[in-house]
Short mmCIF file of C-alpha atoms in Angstrom, two decimals:
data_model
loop_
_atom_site.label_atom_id
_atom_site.label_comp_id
_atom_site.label_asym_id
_atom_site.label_seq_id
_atom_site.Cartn_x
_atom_site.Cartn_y
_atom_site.Cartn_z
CA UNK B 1 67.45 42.27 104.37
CA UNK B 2 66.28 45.24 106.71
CA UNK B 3 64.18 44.52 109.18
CA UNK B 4 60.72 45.22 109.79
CA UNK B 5 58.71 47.95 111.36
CA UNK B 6 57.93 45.45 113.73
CA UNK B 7 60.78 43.82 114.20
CA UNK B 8 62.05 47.72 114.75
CA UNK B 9 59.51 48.57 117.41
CA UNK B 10 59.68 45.56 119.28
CA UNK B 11 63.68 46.37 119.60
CA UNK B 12 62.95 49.52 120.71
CA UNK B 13 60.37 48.23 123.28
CA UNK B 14 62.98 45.59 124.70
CA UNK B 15 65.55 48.86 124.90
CA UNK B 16 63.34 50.59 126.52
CA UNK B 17 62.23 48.05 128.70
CA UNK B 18 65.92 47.52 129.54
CA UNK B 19 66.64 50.90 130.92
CA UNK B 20 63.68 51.06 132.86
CA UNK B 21 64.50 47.62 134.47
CA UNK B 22 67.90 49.63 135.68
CA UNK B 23 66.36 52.32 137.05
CA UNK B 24 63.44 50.38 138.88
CA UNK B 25 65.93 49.77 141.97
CA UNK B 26 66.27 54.20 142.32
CA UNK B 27 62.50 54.55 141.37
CA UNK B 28 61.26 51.61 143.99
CA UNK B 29 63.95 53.43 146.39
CA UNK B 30 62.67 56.85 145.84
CA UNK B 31 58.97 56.15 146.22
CA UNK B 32 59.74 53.94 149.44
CA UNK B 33 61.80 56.23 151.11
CA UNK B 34 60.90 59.95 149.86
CA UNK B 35 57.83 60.06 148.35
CA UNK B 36 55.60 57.54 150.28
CA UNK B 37 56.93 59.48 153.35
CA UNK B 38 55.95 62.70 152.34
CA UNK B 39 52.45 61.77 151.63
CA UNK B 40 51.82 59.83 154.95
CA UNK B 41 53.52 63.11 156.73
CA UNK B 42 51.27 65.06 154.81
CA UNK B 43 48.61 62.60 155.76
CA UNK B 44 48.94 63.01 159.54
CA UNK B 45 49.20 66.48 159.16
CA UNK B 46 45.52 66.42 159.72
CA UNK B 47 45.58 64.33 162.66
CA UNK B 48 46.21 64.56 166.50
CA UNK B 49 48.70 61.71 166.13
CA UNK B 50 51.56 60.16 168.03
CA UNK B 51 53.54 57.02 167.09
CA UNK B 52 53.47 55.49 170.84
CA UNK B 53 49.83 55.23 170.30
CA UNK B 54 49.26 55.12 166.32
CA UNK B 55 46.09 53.52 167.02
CA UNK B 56 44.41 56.56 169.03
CA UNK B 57 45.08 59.58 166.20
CA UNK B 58 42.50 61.70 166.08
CA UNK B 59 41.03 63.79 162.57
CA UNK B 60 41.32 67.82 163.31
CA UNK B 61 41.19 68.20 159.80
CA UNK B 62 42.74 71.93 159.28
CA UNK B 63 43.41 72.82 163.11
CA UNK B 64 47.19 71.84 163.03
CA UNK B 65 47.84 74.60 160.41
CA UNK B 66 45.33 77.27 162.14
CA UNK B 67 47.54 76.78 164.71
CA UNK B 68 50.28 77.70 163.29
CA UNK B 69 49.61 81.33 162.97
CA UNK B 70 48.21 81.71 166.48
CA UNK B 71 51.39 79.84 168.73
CA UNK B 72 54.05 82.28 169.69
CA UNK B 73 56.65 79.71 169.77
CA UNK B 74 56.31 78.96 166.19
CA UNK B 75 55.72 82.52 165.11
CA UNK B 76 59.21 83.17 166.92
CA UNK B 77 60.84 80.62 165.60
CA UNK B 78 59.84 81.82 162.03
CA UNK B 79 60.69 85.38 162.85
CA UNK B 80 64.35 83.78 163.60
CA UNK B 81 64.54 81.68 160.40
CA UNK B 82 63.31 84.78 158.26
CA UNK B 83 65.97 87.24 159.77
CA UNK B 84 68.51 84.37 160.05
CA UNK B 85 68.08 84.13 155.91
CA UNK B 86 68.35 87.77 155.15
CA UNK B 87 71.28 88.01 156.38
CA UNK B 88 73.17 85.05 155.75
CA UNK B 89 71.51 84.51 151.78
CA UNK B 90 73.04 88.11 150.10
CA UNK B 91 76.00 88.25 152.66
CA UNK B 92 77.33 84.63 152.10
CA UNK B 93 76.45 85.27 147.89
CA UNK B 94 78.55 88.32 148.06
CA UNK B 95 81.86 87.05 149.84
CA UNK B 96 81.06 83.46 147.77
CA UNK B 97 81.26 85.86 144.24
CA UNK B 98 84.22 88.25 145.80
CA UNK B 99 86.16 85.00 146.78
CA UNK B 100 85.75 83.34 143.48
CA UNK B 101 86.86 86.19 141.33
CA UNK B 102 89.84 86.27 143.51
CA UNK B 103 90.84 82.19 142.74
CA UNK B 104 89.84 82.62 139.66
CA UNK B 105 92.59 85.20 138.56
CA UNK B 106 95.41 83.32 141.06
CA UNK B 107 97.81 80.15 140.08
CA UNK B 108 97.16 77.36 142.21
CA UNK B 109 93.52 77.26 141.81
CA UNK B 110 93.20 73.80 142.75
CA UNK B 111 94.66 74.39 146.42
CA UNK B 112 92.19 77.40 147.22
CA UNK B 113 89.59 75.26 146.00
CA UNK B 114 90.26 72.66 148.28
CA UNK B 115 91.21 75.44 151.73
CA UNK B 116 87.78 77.21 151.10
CA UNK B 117 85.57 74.20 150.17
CA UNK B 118 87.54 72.02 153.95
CA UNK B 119 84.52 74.25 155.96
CA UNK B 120 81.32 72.59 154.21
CA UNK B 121 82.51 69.20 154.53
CA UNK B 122 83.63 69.44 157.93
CA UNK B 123 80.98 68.11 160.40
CA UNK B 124 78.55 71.04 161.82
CA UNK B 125 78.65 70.06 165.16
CA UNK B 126 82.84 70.02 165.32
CA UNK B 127 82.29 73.52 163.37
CA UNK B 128 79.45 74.47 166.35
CA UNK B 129 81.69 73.12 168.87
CA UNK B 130 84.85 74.86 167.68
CA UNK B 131 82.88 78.17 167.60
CA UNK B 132 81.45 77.72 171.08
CA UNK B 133 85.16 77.45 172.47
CA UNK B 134 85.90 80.64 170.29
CA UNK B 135 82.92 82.45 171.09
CA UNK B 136 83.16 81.44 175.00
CA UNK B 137 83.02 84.79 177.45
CA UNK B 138 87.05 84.01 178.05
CA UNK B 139 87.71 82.28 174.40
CA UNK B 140 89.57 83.29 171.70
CA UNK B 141 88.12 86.16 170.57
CA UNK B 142 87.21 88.38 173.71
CA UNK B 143 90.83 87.49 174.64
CA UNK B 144 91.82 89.40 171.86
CA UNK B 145 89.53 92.61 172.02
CA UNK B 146 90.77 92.23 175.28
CA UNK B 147 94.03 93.94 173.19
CA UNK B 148 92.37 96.91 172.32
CA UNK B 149 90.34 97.48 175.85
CA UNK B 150 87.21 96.09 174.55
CA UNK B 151 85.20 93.40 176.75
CA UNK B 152 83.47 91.39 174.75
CA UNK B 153 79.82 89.83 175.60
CA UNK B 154 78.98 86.59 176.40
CA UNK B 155 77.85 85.47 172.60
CA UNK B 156 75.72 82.22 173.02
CA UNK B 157 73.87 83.48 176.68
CA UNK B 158 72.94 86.86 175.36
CA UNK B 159 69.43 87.23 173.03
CA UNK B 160 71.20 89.84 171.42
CA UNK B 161 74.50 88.63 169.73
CA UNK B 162 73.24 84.71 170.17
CA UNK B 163 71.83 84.33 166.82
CA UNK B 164 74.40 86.85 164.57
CA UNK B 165 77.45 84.58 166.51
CA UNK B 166 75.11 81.63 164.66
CA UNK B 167 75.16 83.54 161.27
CA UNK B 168 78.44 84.41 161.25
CA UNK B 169 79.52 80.54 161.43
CA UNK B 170 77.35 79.62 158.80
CA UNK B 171 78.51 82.20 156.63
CA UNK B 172 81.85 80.73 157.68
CA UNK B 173 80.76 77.18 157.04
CA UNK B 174 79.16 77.31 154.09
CA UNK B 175 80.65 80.36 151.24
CA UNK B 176 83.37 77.92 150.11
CA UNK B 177 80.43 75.62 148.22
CA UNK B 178 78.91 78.52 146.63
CA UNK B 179 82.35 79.92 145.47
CA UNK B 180 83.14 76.77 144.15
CA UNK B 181 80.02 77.05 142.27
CA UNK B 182 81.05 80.73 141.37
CA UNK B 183 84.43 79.60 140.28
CA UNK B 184 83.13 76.68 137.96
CA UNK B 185 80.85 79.79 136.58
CA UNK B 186 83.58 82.24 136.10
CA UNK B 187 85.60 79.69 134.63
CA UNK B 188 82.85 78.54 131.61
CA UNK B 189 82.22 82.34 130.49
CA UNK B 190 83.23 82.73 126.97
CA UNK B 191 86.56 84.44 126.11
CA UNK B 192 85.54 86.52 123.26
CA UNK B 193 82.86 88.63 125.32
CA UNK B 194 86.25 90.22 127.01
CA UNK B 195 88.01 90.48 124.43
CA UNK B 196 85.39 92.62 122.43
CA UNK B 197 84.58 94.67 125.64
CA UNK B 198 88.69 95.02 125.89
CA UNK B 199 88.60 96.87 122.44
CA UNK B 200 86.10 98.66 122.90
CA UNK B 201 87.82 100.21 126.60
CA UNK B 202 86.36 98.46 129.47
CA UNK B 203 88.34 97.90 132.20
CA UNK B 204 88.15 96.78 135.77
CA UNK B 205 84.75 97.46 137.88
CA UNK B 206 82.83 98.08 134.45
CA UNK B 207 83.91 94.80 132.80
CA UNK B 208 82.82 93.61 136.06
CA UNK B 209 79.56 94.89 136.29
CA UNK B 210 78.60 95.00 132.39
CA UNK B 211 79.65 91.69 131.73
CA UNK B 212 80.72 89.35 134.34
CA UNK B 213 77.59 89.85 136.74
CA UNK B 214 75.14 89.83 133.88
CA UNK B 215 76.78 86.60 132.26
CA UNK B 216 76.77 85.10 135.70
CA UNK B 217 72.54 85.53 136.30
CA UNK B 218 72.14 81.85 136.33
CA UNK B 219 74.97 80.63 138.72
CA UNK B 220 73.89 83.56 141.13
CA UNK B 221 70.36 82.14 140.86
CA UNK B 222 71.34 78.83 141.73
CA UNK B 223 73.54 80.00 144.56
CA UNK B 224 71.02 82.45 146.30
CA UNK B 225 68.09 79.32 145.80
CA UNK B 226 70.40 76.92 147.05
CA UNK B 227 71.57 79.41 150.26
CA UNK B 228 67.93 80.24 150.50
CA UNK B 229 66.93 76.65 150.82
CA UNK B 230 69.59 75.72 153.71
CA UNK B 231 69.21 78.84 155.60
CA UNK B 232 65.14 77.59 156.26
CA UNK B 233 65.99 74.58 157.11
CA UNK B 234 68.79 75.45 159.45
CA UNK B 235 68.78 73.33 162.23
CA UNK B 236 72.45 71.69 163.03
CA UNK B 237 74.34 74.95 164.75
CA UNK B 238 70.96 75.95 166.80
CA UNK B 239 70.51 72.88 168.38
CA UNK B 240 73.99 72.18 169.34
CA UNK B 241 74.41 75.79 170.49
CA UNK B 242 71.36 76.16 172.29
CA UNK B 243 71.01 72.47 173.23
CA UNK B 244 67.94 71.47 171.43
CA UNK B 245 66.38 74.61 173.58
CA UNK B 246 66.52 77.17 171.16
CA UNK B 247 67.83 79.71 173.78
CA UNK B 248 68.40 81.95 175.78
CA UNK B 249 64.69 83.33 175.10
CA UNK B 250 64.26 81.22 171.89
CA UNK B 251 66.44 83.58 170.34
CA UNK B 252 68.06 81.09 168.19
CA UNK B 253 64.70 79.02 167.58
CA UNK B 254 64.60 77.78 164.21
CA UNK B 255 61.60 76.32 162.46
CA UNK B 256 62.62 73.17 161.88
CA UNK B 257 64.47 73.07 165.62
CA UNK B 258 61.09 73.76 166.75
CA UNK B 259 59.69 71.36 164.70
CA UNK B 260 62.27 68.69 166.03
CA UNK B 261 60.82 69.54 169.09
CA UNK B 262 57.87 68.74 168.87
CA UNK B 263 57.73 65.22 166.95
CA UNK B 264 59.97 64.55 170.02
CA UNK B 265 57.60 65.74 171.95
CA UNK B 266 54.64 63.10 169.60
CA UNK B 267 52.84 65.90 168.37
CA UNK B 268 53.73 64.27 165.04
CA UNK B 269 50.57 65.79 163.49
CA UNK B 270 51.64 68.99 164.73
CA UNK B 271 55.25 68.88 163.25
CA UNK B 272 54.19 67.51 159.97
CA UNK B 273 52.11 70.56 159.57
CA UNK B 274 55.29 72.86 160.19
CA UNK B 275 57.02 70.96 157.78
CA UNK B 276 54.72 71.62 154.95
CA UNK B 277 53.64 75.43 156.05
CA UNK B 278 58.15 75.32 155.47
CA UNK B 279 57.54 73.55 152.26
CA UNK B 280 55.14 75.81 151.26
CA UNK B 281 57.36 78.99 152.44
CA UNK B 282 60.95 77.98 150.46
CA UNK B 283 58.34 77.27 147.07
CA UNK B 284 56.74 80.47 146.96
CA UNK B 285 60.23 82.16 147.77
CA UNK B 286 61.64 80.18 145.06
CA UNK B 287 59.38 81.49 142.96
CA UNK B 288 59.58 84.68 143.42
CA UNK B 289 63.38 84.65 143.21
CA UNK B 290 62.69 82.78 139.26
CA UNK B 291 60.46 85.49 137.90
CA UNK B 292 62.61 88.13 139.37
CA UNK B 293 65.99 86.35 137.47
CA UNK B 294 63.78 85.74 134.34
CA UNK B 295 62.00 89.38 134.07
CA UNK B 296 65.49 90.52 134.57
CA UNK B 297 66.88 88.83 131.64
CA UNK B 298 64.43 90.24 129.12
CA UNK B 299 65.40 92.71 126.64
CA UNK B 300 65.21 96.61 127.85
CA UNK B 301 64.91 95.70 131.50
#
């Protein structure tokens, strides 16, 4: 005897209830601890508010974000985060895609997988504090330009080389996740696009260009979003570097060091503002960075 419509709906119901009743631990988890926090952030964002005296917070409505735009310190410390991204985003991308097509054409994969991938789950501040003994005025590496007659500069007290020393080990730190992300790319392209291209005579750099960058669009999306999205929030290396000061001259300021700074200061209104004007920032560039990728992929562009 088959069973009713009924009896079919209600089975569905009690399936779906099921599966629901499994996830409500990650959705009661997610709103308590991610969501309801943003909101109230967001919330406060319009007050003069501190958490020693809750109580006392004060509506400014917009004034937290007005100023914004007018305090230097912030304005600096965006200025950093902006030049800090330009150059770490397409230089880490690049070695990240050189690296990968390296592995990917070597035996023993698996073991350059795991020696390039050791840096991004190594703890940033033993990776800051290695680099500070490295980059110290008689460390490692003046001692040997000291070889060749060159005296190197004093990396992490100087507003000139402080925040490239700072790029450099996060290019160092980070390009063995996005090879590995490169690599799993490289590795799921389809066989018979090479082969055809191999009849018809391509070879080397064109194969390279023609096909292998053009196939690999939607991994080098992903990487440059994902690199995009950590080198805004970069916070770990500048503080332990600079000591939560952002120095020497706030040349290694971050925005979300100086936003640190000041919810430890209770201007919590104040640094929940930053956080969302940062928010706002990594969305639009996000953006951008999808309709580029996707007017890209239409035909005769």
């Amino acid at each position: 005897m088959k069973p009713s419509r009924s009896q079919l709906s209600r089975s569905k119901f009690d399936q779906a209830m099921a599966g629901y009743l499994f996830l409500l631990p990650a959705i009661v988890s997610l709103c308590v601890f991610l969501i309801g926090p943003i909101f109230y952030a967001l919330y406060i964002s319009f007050f003069h508010f501190s958490f020693l005296d809750p109580q006392n917070k004060q509506f400014i409505g917009v004034r937290n974000y007005i100023h914004l735009f007018s305090d230097p310190l912030f304005l600096r410390a965006l200025w950093n985060t902006t030049l800090y991204a330009i150059v770490v985003v397409p230089v880490q991308t690049a070695i990240a895609l050189f690296l990968a097509l390296i592995v990917n054409n070597l035996k023993g994969k698996t073991f350059f997988r795991i020696v390039y991938y050791l840096p991004t789950v190594t703890s940033t501040v033993a990776t800051s504090l290695m680099f500070m003994f490295i980059f110290e005025p008689q460390g490692l590496l003046n001692n040997f330009l000291k070889l060749f007659g060159i005296h190197g500069p004093n990396y992490f007290n100087s507003p000139t080389f402080a925040l490239p020393s700072i790029m450099a080990i996060a290019i160092w730190s980070s390009v063995g996740q996005y090879m590995i992300i490169y690599l799993a790319g490289l590795q799921d392209l389809p066989a018979e696009v090479y082969e055809a291209a191999a009849l018809d005579g391509a070879t080397g750099l064109r194969l390279l260009r023609y096909i292998t960058l053009p196939l690999l669009k939607r991994t080098t999306f992903l990487n440059v979003v994902l690199s995009l999205i950590g080198t805004f929030q970069v916070f770990d290396q500048m503080d332990v570097i600079s000591q939560g000061t952002g120095g020497p001259l706030n040349s290694t300021l971050s925005v979300v060091l100086d936003l640190f700074n000041q919810a430890m200061s209770q201007n919590m209104g104040y640094a929940s503002a930053i956080g969302f004007v940062l928010f706002i920032i990594i969305l639009i560039l996000t953006f951008i960075q999808k309709f580029f990728f996707e007017r890209n992929d239409e035909p005769g562009v």
